[in-house]
XYZ file of N, CA, C and O in Angstrom:
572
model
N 8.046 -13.097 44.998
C 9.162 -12.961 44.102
C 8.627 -12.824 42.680
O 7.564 -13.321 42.308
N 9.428 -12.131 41.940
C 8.469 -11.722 40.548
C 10.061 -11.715 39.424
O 11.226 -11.319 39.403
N 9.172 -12.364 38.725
C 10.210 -12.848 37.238
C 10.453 -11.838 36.342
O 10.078 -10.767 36.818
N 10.865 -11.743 35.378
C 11.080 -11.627 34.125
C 11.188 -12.524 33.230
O 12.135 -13.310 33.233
N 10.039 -12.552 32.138
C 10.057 -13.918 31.453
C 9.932 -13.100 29.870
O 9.017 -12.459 29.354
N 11.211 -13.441 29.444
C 11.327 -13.132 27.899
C 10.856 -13.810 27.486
O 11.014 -14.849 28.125
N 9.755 -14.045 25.990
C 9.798 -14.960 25.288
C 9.898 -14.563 23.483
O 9.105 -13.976 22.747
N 11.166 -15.151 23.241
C 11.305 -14.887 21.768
C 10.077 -15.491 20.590
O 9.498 -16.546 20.334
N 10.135 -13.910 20.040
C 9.108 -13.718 19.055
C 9.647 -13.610 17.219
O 10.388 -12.730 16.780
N 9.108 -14.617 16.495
C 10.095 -14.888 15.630
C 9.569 -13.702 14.603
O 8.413 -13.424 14.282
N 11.060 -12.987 14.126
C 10.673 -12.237 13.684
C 9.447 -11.878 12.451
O 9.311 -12.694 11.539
N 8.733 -10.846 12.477
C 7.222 -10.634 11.681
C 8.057 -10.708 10.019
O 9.241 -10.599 9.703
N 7.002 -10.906 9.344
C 7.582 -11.095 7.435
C 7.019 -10.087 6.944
O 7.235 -9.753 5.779
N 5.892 -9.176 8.042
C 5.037 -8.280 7.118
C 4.557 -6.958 8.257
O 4.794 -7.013 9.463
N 4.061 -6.152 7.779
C 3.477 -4.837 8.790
C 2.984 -3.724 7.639
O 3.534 -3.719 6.537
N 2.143 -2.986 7.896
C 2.095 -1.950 7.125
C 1.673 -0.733 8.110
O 0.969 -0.586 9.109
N 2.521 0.079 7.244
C 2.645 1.477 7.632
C 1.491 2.467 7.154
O 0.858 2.122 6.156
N 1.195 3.550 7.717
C 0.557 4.178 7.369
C 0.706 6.025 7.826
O 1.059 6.459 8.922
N 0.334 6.793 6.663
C 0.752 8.104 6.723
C -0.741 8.936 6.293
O -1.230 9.131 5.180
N -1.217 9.318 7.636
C -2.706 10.312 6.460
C -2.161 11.730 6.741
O -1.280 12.185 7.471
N -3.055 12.243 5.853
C -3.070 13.638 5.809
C -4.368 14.272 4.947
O -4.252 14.512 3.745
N -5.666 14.528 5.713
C -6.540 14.937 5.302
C -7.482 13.885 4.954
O -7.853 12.988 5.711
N -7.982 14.139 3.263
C -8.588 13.102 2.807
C -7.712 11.890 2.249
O -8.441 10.940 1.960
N -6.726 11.714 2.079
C -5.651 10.961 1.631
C -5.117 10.795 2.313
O -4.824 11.634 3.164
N -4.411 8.739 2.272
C -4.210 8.429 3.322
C -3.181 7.476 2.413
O -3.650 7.150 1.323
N -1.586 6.894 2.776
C -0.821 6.309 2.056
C -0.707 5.151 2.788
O -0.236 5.179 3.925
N -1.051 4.222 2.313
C -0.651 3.007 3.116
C 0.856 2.179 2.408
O 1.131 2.166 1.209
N 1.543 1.639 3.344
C 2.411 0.947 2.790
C 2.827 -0.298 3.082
O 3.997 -0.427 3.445
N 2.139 -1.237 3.006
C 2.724 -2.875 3.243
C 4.148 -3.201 2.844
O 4.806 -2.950 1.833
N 4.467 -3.992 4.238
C 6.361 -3.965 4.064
C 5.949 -5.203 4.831
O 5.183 -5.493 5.749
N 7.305 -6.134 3.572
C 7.573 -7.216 3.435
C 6.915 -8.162 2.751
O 7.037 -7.732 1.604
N 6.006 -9.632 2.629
C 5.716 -9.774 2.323
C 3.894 -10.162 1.671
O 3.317 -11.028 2.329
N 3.463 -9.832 1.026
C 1.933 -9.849 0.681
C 1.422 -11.344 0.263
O 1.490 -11.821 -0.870
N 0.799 -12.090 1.643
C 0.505 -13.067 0.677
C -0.908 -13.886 1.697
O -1.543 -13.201 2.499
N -1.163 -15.127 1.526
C -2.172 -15.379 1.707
C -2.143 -15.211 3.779
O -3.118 -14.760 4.379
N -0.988 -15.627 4.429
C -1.149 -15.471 5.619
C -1.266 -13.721 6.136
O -1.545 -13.455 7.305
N -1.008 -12.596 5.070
C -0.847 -11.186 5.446
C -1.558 -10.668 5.044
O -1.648 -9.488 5.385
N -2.628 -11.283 3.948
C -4.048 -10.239 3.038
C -4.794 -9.922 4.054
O -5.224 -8.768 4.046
N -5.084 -10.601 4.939
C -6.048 -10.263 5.795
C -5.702 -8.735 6.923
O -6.525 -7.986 7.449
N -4.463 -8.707 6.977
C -3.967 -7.643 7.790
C -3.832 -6.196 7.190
O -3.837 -5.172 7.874
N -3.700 -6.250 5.709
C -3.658 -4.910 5.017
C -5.319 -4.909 4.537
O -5.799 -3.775 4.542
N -6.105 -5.821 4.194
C -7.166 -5.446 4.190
C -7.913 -4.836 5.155
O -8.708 -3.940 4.872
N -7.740 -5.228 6.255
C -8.706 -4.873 7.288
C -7.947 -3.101 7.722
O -8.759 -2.348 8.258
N -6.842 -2.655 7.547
C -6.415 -1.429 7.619
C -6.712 -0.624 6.741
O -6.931 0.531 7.107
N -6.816 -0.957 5.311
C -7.660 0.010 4.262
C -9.266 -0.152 4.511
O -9.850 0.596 3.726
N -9.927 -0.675 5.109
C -11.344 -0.910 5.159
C -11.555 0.425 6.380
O -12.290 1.412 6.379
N -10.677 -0.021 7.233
C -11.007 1.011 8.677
C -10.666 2.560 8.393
O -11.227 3.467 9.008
N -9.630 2.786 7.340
C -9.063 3.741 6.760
C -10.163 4.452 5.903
O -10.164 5.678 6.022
N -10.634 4.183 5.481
C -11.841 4.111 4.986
C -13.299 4.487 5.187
O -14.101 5.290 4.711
N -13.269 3.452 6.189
C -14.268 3.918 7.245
C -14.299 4.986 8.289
O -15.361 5.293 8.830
N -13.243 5.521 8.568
C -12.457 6.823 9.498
C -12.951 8.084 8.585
O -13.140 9.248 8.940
N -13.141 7.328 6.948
C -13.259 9.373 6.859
C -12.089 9.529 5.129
O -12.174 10.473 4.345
N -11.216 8.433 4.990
C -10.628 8.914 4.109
C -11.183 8.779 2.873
O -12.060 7.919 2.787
N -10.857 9.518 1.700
C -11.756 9.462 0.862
C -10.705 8.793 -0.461
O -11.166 8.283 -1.482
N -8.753 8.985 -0.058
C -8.586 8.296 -0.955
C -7.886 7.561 -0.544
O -7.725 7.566 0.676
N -7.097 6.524 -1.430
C -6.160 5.835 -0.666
C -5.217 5.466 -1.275
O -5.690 4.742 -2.151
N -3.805 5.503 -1.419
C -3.007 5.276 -2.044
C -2.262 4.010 -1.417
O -1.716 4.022 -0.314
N -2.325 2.828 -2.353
C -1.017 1.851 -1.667
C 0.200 1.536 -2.385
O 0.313 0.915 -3.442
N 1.074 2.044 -1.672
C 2.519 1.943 -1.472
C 3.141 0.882 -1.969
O 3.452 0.246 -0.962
N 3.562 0.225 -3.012
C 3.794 -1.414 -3.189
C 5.395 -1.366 -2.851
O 5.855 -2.351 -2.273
N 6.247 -0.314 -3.166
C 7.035 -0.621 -3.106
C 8.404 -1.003 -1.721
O 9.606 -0.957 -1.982
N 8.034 -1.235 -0.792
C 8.418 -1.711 0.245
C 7.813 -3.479 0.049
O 7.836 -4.251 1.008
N 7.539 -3.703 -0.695
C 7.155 -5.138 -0.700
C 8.670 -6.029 -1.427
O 9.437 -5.684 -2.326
N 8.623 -7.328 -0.518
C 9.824 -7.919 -1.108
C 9.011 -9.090 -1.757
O 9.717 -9.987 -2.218
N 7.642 -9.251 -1.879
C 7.236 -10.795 -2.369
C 5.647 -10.159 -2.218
O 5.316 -9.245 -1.462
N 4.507 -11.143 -3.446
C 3.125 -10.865 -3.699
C 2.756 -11.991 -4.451
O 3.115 -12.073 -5.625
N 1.946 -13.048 -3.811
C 1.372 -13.940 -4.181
C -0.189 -13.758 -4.796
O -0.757 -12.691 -4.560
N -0.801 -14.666 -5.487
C -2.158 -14.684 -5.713
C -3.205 -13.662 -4.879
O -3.958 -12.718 -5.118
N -2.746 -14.487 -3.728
C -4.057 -13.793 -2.554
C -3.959 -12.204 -2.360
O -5.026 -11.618 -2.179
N -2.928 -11.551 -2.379
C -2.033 -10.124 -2.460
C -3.109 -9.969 -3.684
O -4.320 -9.880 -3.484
N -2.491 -9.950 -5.000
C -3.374 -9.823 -6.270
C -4.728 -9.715 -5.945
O -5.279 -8.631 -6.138
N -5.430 -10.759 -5.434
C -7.090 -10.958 -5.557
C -7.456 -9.681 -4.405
O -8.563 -9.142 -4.401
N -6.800 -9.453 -3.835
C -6.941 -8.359 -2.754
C -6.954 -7.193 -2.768
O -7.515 -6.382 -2.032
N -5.913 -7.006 -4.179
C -5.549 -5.532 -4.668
C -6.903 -5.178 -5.605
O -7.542 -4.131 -5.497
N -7.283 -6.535 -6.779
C -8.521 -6.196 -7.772
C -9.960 -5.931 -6.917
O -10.770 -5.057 -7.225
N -10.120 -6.936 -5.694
C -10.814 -6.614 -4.726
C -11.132 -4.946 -4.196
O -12.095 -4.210 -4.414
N -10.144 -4.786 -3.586
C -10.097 -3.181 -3.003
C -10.229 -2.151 -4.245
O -10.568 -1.030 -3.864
N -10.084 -2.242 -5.316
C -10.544 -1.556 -5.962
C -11.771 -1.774 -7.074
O -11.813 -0.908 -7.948
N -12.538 -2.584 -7.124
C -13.768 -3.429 -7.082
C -14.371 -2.973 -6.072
O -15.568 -2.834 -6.320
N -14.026 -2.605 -4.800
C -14.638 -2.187 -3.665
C -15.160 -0.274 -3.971
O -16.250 0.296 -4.019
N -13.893 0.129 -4.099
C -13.566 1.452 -4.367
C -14.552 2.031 -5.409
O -15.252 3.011 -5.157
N -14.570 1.447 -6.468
C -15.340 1.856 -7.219
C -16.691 1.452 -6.713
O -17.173 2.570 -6.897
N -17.427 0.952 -6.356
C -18.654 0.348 -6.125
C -19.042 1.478 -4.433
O -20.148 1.762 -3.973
N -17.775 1.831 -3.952
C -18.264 2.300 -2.365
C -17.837 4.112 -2.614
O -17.918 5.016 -1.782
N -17.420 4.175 -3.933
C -17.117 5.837 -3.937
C -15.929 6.445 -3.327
O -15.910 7.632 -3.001
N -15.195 5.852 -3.210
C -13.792 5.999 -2.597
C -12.832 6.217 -3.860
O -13.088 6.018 -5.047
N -11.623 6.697 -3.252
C -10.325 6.232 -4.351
C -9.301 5.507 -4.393
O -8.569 5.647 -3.414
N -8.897 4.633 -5.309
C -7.470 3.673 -4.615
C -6.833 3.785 -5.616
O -7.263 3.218 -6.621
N -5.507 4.607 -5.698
C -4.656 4.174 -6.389
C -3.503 3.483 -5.983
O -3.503 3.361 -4.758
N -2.673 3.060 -6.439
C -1.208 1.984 -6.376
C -0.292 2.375 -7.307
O -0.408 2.701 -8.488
N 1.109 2.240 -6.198
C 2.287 2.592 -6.545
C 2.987 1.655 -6.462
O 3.312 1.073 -5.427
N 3.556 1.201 -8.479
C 4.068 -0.123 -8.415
C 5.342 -0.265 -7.566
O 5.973 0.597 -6.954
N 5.509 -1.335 -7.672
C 6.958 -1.968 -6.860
C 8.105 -2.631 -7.456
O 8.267 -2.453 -8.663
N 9.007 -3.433 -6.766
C 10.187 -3.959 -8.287
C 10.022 -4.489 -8.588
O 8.972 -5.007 -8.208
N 10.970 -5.317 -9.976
C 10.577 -6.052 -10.269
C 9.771 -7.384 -10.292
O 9.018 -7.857 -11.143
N 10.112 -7.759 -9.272
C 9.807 -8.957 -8.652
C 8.036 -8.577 -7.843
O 7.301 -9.384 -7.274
N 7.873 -7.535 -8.012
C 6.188 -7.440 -7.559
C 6.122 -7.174 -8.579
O 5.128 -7.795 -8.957
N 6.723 -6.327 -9.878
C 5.510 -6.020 -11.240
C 5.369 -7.001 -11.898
O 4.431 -7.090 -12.689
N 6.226 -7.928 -11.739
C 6.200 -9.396 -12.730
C 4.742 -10.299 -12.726
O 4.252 -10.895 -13.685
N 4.128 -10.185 -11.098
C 3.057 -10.743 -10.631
C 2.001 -10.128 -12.041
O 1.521 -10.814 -12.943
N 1.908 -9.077 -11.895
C 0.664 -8.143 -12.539
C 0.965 -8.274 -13.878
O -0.008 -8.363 -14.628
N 2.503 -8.323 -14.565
C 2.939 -8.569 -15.724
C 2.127 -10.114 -16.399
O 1.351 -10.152 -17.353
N 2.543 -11.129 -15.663
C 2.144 -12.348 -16.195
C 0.550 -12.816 -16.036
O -0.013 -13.717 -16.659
N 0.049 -12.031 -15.124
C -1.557 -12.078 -14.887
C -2.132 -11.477 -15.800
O -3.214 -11.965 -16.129
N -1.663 -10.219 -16.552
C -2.331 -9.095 -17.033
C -3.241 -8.441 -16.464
O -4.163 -7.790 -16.955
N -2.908 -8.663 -15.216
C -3.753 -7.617 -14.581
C -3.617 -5.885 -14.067
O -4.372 -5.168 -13.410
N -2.013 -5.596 -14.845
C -1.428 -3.814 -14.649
C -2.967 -3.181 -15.398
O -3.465 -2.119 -15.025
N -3.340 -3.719 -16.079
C -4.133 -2.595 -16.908
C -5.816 -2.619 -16.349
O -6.655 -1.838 -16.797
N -6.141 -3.759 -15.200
C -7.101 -3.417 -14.393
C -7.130 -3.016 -13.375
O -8.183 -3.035 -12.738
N -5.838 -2.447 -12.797
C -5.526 -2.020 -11.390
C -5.178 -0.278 -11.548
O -4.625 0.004 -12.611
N -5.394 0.652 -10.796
C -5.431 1.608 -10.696
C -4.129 2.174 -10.766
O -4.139 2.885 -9.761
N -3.058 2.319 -11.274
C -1.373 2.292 -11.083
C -1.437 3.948 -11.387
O -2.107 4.579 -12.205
N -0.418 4.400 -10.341
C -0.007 5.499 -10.671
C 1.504 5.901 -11.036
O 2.436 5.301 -10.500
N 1.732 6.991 -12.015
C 3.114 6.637 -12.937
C 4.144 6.445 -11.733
O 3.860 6.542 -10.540
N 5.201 6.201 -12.191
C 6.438 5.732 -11.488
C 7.184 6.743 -11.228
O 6.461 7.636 -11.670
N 8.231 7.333 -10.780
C 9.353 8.077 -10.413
C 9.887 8.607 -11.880
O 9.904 7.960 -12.927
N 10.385 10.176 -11.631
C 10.238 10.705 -12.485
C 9.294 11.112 -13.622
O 9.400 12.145 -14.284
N 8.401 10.209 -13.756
C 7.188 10.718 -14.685
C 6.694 11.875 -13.993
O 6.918 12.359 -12.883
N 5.808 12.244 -15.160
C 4.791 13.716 -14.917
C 3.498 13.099 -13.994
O 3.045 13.782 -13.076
N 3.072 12.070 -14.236
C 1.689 11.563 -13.766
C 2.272 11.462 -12.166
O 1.708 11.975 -11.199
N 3.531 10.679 -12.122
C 3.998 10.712 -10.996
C 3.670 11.917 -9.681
O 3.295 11.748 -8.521
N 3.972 13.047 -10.390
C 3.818 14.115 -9.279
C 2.840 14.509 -8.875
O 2.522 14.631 -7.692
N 1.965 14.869 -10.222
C 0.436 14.861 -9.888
C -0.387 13.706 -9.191
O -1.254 14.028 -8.379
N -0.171 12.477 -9.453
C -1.065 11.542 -8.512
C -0.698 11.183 -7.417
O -1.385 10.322 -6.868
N 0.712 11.796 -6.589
C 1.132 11.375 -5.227
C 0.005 12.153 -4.405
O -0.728 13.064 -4.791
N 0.088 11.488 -3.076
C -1.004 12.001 -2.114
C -0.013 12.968 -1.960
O 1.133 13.171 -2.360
N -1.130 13.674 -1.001
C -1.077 15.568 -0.565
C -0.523 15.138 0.955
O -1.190 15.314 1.975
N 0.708 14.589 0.933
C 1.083 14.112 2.708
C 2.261 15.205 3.298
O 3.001 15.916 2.619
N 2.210 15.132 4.328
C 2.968 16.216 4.689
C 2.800 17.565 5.411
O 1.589 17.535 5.628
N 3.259 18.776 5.942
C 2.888 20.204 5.960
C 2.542 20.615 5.125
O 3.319 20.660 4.171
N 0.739 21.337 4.925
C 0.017 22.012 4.403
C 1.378 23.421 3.904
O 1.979 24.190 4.654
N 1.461 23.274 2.333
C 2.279 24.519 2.134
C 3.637 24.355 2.030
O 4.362 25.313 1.760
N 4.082 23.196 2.222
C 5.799 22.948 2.464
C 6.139 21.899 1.271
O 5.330 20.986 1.105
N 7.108 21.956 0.555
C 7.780 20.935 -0.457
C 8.024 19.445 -0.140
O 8.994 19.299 0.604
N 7.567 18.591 -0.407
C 8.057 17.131 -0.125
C 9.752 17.273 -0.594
O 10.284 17.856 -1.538
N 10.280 16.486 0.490
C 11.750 15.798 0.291
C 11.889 14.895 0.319
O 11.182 14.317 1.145
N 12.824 14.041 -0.469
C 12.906 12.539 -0.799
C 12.901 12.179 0.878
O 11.937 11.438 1.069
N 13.622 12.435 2.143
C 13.554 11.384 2.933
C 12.066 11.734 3.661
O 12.056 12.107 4.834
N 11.074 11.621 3.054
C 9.938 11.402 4.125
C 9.627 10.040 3.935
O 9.790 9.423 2.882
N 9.113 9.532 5.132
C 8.521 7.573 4.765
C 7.596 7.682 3.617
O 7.988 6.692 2.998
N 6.718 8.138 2.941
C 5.940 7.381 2.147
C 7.086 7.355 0.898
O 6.803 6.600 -0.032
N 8.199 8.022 0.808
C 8.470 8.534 -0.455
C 9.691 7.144 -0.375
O 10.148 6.850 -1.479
N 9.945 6.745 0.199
C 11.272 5.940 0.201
C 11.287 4.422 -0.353
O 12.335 3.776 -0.356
C-alpha cells in the first residue's frame, strides 16, 4: 500500500531569478536580502561567473528588505569584480533598500546604474532578450 504524504513547506522569504543573454547576465533577488539569504545570491553570481559571463547586472528592485550582510555582499561582489575582471553593475531599489546605502554612504562605492527614465538608464541595461528586437516593459528583468 503506498501513501501520499504532503508535508507543508513554510513559505520561502527569498529566491533569485535569473535572465542571461550572451555575455550579460541579470540577476534578480526577490524578497528578502539578509544574513540567512547572502549566501544563496552569492553563490549564483560566483557560478554565473564562472559559466562564462563576463557581466553582471543585479536587479535590486524586487527586494522588499536588505540588511548589513546584503550590503557587505554587494561591496564584496564588486571588490571581487574588480580584482577578477568581470563587471557588476546594480539596479537600485525602493525606498526602503536605497535608505540602507543612503545612511551607510555606501551609493557612491557601489556600481549603480541610473534609474528609470534617465539616459544612463538605457545605455547601462543588459543586452537581454531577441538579438535585434525592442525591449517591452513586460519582460521579467524589466518589472
Amino acid at each position: 500500500m503506498s501513501a501520499l504524504i504532503c508535508v507543508a513547506r513554510p513559505e520561502r522569504s527569498f529566491a533569485v531569478e535569473v535572465w542571461p543573454d550572451r555575455e550579460t547576465v541579470c540577476v534578480r533577488p526577490v524578497g528578502e536580502l539578509d544574513l540567512a539569504t547572502v549566501a544563496e545570491l552569492r553563490e549564483r553570481v560566483l557560478e554565473l561567473v564562472q559559466a562564462g559571463f563576463a557581466s553582471v547586472l543585479i536587479d535590486l528592485r524586487r527586494l522588499s528588505f536588505i540588511d548589513v550582510a546584503g550590503l557587505r555582499l554587494l561591496l564584496q561582489l564588486s571588490q571581487r569584480a574588480t580584482e577578477d575582471g568581470w563587471r557588476l553593475s546594480l539596479r537600485q531599489g525602493d525606498q526602503r533598500v536605497r535608505r540602507l546605502f543612503e545612511l551607510t554612504g555606501t551609493a557612491q562605492r557601489l556600481p549603480f546604474v541610473g534609474s528609470p527614465g534617465s539616459r544612463g538608464y538605457a545605455r547601462a541595461r543588459p543586452a537581454l532578450g531577441t538579438p535585434g528586437r525592442a525591449f517591452t516593459a513586460d519582460e521579467p528583468w524589466r518589472s
